[in-house]
XYZ file of C-alpha atoms in Angstrom:
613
model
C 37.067 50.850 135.477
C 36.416 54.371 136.247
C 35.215 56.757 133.263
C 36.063 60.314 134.796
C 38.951 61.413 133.821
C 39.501 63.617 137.137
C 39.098 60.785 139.460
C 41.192 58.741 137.588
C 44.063 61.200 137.945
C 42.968 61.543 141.864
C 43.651 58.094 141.730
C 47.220 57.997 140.219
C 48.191 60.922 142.367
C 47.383 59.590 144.895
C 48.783 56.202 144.811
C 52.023 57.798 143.545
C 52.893 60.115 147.008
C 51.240 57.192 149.222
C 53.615 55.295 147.180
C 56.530 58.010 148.281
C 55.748 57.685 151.873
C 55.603 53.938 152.138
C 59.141 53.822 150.925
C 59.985 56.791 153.242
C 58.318 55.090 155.815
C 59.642 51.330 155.588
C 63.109 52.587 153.744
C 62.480 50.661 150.670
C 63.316 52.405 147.227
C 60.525 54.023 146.150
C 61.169 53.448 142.583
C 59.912 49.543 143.294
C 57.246 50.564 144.947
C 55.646 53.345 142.885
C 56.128 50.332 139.889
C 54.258 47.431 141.847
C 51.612 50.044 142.342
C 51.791 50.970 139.047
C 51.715 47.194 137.695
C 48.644 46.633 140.495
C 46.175 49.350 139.370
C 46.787 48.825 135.807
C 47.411 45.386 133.724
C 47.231 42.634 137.103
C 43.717 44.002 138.134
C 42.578 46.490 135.890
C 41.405 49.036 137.518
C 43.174 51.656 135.462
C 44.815 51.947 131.964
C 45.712 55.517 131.735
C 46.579 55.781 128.052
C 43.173 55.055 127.365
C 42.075 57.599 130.151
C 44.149 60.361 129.063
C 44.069 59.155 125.222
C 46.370 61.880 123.115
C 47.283 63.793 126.285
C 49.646 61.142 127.167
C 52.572 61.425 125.865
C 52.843 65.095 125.721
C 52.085 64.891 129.498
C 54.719 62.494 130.107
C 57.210 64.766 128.239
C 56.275 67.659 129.772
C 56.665 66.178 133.194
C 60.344 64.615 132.363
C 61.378 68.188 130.919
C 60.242 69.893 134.175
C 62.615 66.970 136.102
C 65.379 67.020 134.059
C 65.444 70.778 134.692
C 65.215 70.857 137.990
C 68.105 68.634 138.283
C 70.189 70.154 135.621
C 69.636 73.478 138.586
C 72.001 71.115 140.820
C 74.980 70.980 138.422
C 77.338 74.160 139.672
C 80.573 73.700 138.473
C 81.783 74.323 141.939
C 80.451 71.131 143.033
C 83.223 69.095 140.742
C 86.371 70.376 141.666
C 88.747 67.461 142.048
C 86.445 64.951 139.884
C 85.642 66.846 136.494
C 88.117 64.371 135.150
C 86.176 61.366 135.774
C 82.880 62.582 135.063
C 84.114 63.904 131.625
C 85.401 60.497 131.062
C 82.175 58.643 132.189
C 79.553 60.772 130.457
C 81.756 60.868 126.797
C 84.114 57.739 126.931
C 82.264 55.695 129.136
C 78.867 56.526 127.020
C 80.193 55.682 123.926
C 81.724 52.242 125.498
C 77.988 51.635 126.777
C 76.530 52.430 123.635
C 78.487 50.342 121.008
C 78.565 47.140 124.067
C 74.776 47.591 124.553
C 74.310 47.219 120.983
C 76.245 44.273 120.051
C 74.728 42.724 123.224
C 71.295 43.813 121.798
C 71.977 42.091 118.197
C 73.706 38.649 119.435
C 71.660 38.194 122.348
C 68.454 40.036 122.319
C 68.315 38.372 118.704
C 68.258 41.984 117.252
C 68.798 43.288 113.962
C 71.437 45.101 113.051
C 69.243 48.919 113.047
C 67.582 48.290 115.865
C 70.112 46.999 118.187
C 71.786 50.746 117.847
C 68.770 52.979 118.444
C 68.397 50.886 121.400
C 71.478 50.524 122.605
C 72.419 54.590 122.015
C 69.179 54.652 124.282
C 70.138 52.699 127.116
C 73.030 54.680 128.234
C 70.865 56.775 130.316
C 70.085 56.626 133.869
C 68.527 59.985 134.901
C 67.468 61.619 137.567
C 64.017 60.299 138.019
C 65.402 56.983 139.151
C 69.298 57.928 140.243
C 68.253 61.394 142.944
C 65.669 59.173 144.656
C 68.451 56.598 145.195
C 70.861 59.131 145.864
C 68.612 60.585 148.892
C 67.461 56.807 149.940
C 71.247 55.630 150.423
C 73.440 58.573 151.601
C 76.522 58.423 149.603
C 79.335 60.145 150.241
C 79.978 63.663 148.126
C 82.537 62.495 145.687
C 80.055 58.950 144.674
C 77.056 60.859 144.634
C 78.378 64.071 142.462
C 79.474 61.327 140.081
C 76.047 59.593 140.054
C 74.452 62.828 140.111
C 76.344 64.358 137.003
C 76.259 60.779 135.178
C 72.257 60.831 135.449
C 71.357 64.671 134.342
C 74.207 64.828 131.333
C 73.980 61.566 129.746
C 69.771 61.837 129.900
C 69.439 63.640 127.141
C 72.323 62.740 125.153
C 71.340 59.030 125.060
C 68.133 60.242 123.590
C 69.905 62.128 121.000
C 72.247 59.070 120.633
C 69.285 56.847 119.662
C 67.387 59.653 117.071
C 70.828 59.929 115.967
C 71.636 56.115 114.982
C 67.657 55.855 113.737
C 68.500 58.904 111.096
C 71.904 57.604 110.556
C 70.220 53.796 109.812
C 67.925 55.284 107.474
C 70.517 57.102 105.538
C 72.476 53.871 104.941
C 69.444 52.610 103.697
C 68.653 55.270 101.439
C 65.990 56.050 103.214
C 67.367 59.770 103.779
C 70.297 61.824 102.220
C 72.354 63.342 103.822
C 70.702 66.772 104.610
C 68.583 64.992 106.879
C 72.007 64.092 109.063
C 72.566 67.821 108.981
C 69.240 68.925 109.901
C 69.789 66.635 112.827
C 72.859 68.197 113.999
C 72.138 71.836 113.274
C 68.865 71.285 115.627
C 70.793 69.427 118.150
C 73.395 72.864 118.140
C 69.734 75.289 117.897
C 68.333 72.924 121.278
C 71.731 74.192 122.987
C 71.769 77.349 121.941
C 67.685 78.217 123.072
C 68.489 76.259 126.154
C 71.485 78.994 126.762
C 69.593 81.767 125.559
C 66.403 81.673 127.546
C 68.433 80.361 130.929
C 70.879 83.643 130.612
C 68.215 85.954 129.569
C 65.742 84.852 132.622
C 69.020 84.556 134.928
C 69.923 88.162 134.229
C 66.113 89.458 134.567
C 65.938 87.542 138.188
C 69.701 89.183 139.181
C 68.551 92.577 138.166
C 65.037 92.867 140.160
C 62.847 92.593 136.188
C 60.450 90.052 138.062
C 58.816 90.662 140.786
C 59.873 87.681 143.749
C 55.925 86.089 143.237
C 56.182 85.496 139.805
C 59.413 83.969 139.619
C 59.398 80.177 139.633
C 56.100 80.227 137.772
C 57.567 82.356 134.917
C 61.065 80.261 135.100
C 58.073 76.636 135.133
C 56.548 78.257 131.590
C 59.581 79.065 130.363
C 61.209 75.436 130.752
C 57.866 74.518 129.288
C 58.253 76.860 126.238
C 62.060 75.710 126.093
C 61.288 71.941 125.515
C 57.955 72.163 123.328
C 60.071 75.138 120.448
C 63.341 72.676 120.838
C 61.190 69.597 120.242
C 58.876 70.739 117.484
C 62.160 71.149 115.514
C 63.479 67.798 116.578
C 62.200 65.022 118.506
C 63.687 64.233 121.166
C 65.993 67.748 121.322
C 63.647 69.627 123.714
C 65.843 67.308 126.477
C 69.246 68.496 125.568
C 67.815 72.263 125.651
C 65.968 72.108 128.898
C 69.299 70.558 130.620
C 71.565 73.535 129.015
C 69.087 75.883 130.696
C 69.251 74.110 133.837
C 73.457 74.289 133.868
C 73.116 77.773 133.026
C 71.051 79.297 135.420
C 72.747 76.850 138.069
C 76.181 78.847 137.385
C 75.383 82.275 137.250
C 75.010 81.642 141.111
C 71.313 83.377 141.239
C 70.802 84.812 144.912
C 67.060 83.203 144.491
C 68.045 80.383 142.794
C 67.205 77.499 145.769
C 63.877 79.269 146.464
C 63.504 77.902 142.687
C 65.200 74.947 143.250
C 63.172 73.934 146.147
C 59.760 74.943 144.465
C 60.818 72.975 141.314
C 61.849 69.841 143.673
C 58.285 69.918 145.552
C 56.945 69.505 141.692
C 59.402 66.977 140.719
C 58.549 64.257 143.120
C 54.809 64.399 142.501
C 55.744 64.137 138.709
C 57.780 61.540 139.372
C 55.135 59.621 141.549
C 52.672 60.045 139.237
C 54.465 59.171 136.228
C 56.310 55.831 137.276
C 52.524 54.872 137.889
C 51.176 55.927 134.585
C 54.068 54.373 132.918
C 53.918 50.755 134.695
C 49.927 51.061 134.831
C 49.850 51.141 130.962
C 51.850 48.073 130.601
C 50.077 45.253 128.930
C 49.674 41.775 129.655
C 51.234 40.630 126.918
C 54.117 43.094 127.656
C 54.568 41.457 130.978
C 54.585 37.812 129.416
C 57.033 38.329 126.872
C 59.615 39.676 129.631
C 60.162 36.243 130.538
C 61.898 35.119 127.249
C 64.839 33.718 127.935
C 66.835 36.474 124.849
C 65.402 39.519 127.162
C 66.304 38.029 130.620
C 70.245 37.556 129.179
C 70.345 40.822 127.853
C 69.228 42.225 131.301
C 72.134 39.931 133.032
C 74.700 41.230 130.540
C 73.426 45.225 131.003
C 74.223 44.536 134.352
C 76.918 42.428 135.070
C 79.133 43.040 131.654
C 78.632 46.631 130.285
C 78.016 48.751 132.889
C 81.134 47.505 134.914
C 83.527 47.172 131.668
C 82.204 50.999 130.157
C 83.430 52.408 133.797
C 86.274 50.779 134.704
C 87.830 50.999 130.809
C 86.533 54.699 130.451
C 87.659 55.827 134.073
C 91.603 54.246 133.481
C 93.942 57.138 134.510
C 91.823 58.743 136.811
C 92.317 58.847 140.579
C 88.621 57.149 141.128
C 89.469 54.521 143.660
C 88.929 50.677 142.725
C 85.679 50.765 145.641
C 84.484 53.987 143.650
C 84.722 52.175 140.361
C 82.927 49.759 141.782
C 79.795 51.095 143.226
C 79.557 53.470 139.720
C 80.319 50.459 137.986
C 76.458 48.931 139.235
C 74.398 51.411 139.552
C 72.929 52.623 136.699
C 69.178 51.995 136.985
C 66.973 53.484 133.602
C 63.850 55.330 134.231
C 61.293 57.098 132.562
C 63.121 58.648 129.350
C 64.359 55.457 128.361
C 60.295 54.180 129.093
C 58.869 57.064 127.037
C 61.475 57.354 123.762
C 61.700 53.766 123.680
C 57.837 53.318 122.902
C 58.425 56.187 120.409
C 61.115 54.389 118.202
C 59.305 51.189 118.472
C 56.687 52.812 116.346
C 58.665 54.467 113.990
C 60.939 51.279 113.797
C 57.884 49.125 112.658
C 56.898 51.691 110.370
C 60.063 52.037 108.415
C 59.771 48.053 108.595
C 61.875 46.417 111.283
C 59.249 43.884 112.453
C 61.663 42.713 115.326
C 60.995 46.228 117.058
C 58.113 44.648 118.375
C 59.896 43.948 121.643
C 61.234 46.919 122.539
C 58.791 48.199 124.828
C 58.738 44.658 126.636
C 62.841 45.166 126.712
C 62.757 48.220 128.109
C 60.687 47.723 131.091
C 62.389 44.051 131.731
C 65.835 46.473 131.791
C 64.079 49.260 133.617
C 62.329 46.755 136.487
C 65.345 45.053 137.114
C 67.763 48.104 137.600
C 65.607 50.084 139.498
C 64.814 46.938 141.721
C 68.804 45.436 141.650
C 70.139 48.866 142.620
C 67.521 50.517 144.725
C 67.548 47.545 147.156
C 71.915 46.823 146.971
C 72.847 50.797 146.893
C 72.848 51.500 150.673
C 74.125 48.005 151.563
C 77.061 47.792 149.145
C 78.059 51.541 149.990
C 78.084 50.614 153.632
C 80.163 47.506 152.486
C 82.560 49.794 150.766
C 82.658 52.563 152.918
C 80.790 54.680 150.821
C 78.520 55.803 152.958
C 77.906 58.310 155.792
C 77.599 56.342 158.675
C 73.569 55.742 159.405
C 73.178 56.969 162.609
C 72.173 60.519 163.224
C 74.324 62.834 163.378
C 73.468 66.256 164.670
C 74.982 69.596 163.372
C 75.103 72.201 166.043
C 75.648 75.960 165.239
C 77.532 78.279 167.208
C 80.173 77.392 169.635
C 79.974 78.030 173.738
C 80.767 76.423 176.577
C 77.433 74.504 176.598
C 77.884 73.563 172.980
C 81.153 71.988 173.353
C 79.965 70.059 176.283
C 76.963 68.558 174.230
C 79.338 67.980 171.388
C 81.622 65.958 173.156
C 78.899 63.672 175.124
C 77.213 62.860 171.450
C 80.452 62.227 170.674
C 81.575 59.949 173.315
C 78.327 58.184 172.891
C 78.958 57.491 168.935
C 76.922 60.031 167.537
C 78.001 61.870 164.646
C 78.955 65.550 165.247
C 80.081 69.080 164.072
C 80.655 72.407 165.760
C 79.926 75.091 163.251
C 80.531 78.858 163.662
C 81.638 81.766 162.011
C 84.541 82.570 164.454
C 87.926 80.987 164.715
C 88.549 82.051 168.375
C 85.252 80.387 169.704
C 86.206 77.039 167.842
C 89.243 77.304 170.328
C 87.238 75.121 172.593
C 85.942 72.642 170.798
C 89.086 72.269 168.671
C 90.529 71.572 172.615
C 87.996 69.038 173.557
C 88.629 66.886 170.118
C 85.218 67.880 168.762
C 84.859 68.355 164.871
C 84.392 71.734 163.867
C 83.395 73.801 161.044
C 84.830 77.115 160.437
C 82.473 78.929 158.290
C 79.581 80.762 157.936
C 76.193 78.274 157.366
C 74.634 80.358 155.791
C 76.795 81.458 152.945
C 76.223 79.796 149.640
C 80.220 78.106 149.833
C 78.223 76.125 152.529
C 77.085 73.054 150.517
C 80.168 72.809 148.826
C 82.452 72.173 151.546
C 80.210 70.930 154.639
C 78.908 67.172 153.934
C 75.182 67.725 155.555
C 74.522 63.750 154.576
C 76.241 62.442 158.201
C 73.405 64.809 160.231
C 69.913 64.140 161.139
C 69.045 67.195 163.565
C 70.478 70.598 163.852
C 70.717 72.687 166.782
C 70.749 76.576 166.515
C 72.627 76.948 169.461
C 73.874 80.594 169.549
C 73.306 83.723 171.937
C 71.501 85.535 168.973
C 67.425 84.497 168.517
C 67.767 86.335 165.353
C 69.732 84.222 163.734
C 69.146 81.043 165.011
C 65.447 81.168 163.787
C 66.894 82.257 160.360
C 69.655 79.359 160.149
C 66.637 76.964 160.779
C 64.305 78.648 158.404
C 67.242 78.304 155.868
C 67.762 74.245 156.577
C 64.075 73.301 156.315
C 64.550 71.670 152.824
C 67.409 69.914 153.568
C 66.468 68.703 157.383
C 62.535 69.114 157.718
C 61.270 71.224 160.188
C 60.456 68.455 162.710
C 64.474 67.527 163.279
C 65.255 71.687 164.086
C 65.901 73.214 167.466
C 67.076 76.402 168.910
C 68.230 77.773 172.002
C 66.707 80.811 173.135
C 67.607 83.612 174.692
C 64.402 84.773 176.923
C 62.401 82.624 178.923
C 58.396 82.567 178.386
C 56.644 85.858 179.405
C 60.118 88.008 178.672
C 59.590 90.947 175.481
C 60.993 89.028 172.715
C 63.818 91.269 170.470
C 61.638 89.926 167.827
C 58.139 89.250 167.277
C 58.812 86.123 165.440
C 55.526 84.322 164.115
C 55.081 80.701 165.048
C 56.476 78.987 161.683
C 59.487 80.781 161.859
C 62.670 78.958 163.811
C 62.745 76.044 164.866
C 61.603 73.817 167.970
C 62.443 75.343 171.273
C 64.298 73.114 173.411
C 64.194 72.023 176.764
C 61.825 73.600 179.271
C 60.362 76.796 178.756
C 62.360 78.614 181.303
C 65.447 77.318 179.469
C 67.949 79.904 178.218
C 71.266 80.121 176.507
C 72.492 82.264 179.262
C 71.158 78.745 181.826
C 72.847 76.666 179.968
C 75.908 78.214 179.764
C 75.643 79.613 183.202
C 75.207 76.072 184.357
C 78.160 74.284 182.464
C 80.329 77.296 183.769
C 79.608 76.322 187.794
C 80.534 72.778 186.647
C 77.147 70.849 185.988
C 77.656 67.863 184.830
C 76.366 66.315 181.714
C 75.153 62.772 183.055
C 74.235 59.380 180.816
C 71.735 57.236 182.993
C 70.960 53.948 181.264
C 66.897 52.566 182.012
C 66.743 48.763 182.831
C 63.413 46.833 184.056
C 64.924 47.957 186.906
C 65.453 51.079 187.233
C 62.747 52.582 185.111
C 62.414 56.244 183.300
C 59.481 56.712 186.225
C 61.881 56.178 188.806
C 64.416 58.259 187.115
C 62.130 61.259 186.851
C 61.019 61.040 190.653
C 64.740 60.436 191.740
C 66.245 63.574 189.660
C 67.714 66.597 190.986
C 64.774 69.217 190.471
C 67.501 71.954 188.884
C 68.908 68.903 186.629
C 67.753 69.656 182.818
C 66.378 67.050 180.665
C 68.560 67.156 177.456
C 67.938 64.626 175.076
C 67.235 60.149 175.138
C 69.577 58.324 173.127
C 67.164 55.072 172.233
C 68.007 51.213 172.158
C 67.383 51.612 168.126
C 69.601 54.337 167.571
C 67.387 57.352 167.447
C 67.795 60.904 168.857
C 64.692 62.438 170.800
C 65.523 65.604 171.667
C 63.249 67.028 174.633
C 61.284 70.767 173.322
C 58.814 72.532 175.163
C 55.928 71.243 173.486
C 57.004 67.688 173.236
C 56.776 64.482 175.677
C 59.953 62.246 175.326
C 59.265 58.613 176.855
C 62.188 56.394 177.945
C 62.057 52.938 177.964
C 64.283 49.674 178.828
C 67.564 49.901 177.002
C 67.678 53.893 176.316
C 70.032 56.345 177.693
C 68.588 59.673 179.510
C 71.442 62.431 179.125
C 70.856 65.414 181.571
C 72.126 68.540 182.521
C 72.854 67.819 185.937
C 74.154 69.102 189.180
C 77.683 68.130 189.921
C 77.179 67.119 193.554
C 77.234 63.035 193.028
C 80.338 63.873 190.720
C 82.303 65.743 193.932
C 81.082 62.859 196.847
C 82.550 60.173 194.516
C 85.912 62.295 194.070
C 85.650 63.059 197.538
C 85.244 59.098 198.146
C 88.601 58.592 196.060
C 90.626 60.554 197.404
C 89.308 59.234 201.338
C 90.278 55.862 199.660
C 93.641 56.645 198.291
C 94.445 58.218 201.706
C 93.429 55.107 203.871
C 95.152 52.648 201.481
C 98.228 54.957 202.239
């Protein structure tokens, strides 16, 4: 419909992050929707068919883009991470892939009606997952550590391999049919071992010229960007399909030489992953045929699908994962989720080609297949992964939590009203002697420095929402928020501070440094603390149709401070200098509050205990 090549990428871009943010927004996967986008724009009305827009650009762009995500999650895979379940994972991504792979395929010959050749390639091929569909799930449904570091490692290792598994039973086909000696077999391997060794190579090379100062801090995640690039394009130029299995050895690599700059990377690469992702699920599904569509609906394909999902994904974990200490609810949830993505979308196109070339005429469906298998995992475990992990206890619990930072009186006192009101919480601080306190009151604790790298291998952030800088140092609370941006957003961080407006700062700190300021501008550590000491009181007022947050606000005590509104749905609003927090009917007002109603009712008590004497 539209000629230009640049607005028709505008386009796709664009429909892929407003895609993003009307899953963030709604909490829908947004797998299903970037695909119904996708499927929209391109063969139900039309308006876009992007292989022929981008013609022979294409499919190098779509590889390209899937090297640059499978790197940047292959940067998540420290070693550390899987201490306690390297056992299973082994067992999933070797025993439980080769289980997959010789189930898929018999499932692929007697009920996709397949021969023989075929129903190998493809079924080495649909052992993947990935991370293009599995991290998006992952971040959608909050699983606890141990399920998602399974799902996680699952997705990145097994991408490439099940690439490798299908060029692998294509070669291997051809040399039973004579169609190759056996040199060809070798070639295969001995560039499968040369993808490994490049990947190693250029990931400890570049990992020891980052550690020793060789690039300069603005040039580093471009340089590490070309070099994935270069990675994949040598790796696959000798072999299809190995430029995968390289870029994911570089990935591991760098991610264990524990690189001081490494998440600046990580976070950088991230930001570039999810716009390649957006836009190519909507390529992908936008260059679906018609006719692709209608022949998902034979009855062969839709029984395939059915047995994917309800015979060999369950069977390959439970039999593969026999001995290990995964629990049956564990086994479970792995056991169904395993929703394909775009490498299975991309390589299965490619050996549908070849296949009909070398003369397989049934290879004809594969593409229609795929995408039958690829639309209904995404859509069957995007939309059941938060419910069933809530079901099995899976799950961090969905309200949100917040993650305070430094323990004082104040703190502890905050801690233990979000905690008597349900709210999930944790006292984190550096020092074991001012834990003493909130260990007293019953209040989860941390002991630890936040900042340290250790950090995100033993402190679950999943359970919190918010976190609250809350220590007597402005210093480092701006720099603890600075450092949680990625994993919070900016909008759900708050600090205490330490001089009130119009005081000489011990730091000129720029605006977009820190986080939000809370309470009133006159509002101090030292207050708060100060205040909690002489025994304010922290007070939960609930808002009716009677007694409304206008009335509240006129009623208060004038030296009473405004903390935070729990509301009827479950959300935190945490009052900041700069921000206007409205109650309404059903909320809860929590305040900082003079302890003078507290003392009349005691007083009122004890005048009652004595008279009924």
């Amino acid at each position: 419909m539209f000629d230009s090549l640049l607005f028709n990428l505008m386009i796709i871009g664009l429909i892929g992050v407003v895609s993003q943010w009307i899953a963030w927004r709604f909490r829908m996967p947004a797998i299903v929707v970037m695909s119904l986008a996708g499927l929209a724009i391109g063969p139900m009305f039309g308006l876009v068919n992007p292989k022929e827009v981008f013609g022979d650009l294409f499919k190098p762009f779509i590889a390209m883009a899937v090297a640059i995500i499978l790197f940047e999650g292959s940067l998540n895979l420290d070693f550390r991470e899987i201490r306690g379940i390297g056992r299973p994972i082994t067992r999933i991504v070797t025993l439980g892939a080769f289980i997959a792979w010789i189930l898929g395929s018999l499932g692929a010959h007697y009920v996709a009606g397949l021969s023989w050749a075929v129903a190998f390639v493809i079924g080495g091929l649909f052992i993947v997952t990935g991370p293009t569909v599995i991290l998006p799930l992952l971040r959608q449904a909050k699983l606890k550590p141990r399920t998602a570091a399974i799902l996680k490692w699952e997705g990145i290792v097994v991408d490439p391999f099940g690439a490798l598994l299908a060029v692998f039973a294509f070669e291997f086909i051809q040399f039973l049919t004579g169609q190759v000696n056996v040199t060809t077999l070798l070639l295969f391997l001995a560039a499968s071992t040369f993808a490994v060794v490049l990947g190693w190579a250029l990931g400890k090379s570049i990992g020891i010229m980052l550690e020793r100062g060789h690039i300069p801090e603005y040039l580093k995640s471009p340089i590490v960007l070309v070099a994935v690039i270069a990675c994949f394009a040598i790796s696959d130029e000798v072999m299809h399909e190995t430029g995968l299995l390289a870029v994911t050895a570089m990935g591991m690599v760098m991610a264990n030489m524990h690189i001081s700059s490494i998440n600046d990377m990580r976070h950088f690469k991230e930001n570039i992953s999810i716009l390649l992702i957006s836009t190519i699920f909507v390529m992908l599904t936008a260059s679906l045929s018609v006719d692709t569509l209608k022949q998902i609906m034979d009855i062969q394909i839709i029984l395939f699908v059915l047995l994917m999902l309800f015979v060999v994904r369950p069977l390959s974990i439970w039999v593969s994962t026999i001995g290990t200490d995964l629990t049956n609810k564990e086994k479970a949830l792995v056991g169904w989720i395993a929703p394909r993505g775009i490498v299975a979308l991309t390589v299965s196109s490619y050996f549908a080609s070849s296949l009909l070339e070398a003369g397989y005429e049934d290879a004809k469906i594969l593409t229609s297949l795929t995408f039958a298998l690829v639309f209904a995992t995404v859509c069957a475990h995007g939309f059941s992964i938060g419910w069933l992990a809530q079901k099995l206890g899976l799950a961090v619990d969905d309200k949100p939590g917040v993650l305070l930072v430094g323990s004082s009186n104040f703190s502890v006192r905050l801690a233990k009203t979000l905690d008597d009101l349900n709210i999930p919480v944790l006292i984190a601080d550096a020092s074991w002697q001012k834990l003493h306190a909130a260990r007293t009151a019953g209040v989860p604790t941390y002991f630890g420095e936040v900042l340290s790298e250790q950090t995100e291998y033993h402190l679950d952030m999943n359970p919190y929402e918010h976190l609250i800088a809350a220590t007597d140092d402005d210093a480092y609370n701006a720099l603890v928020c600075n450092t949680f941006i990625p994993e919070i957003g900016r909008n759900n961080l708050y600090q205490l501070n330490n001089y009130v407006d119009g005081q000489q700062k011990s730091n000129d700190f720029g605006h977009t440094i820190g986080g939000r300021s809370l309470f009133t501008k006159n509002t101090t550590w030292l207050d708060l603390n100060t205040k909690v000491n002489n025994h304010y009181v922290f007070r939960k007022t609930e808002l009716t149709e009677q007694y409304t947050y206008k009335q509240y606000l006129s009623e208060r005590d004038d030296s009473a401070i405004l903390l935070f509104i729990l509301k009827s749905t479950g959300k935190l609003e945490f009052y900041t200098k700069k921000n206007e927090v409205k109650g309404e009917t059903g909320d809860v007002v929590v305040s900082l509050s003079p302890p003078s109603k507290e003392i009349n009712k005691i007083k009122e008590k004890i005048a009652e205990q004595r008279n009924g004497k």
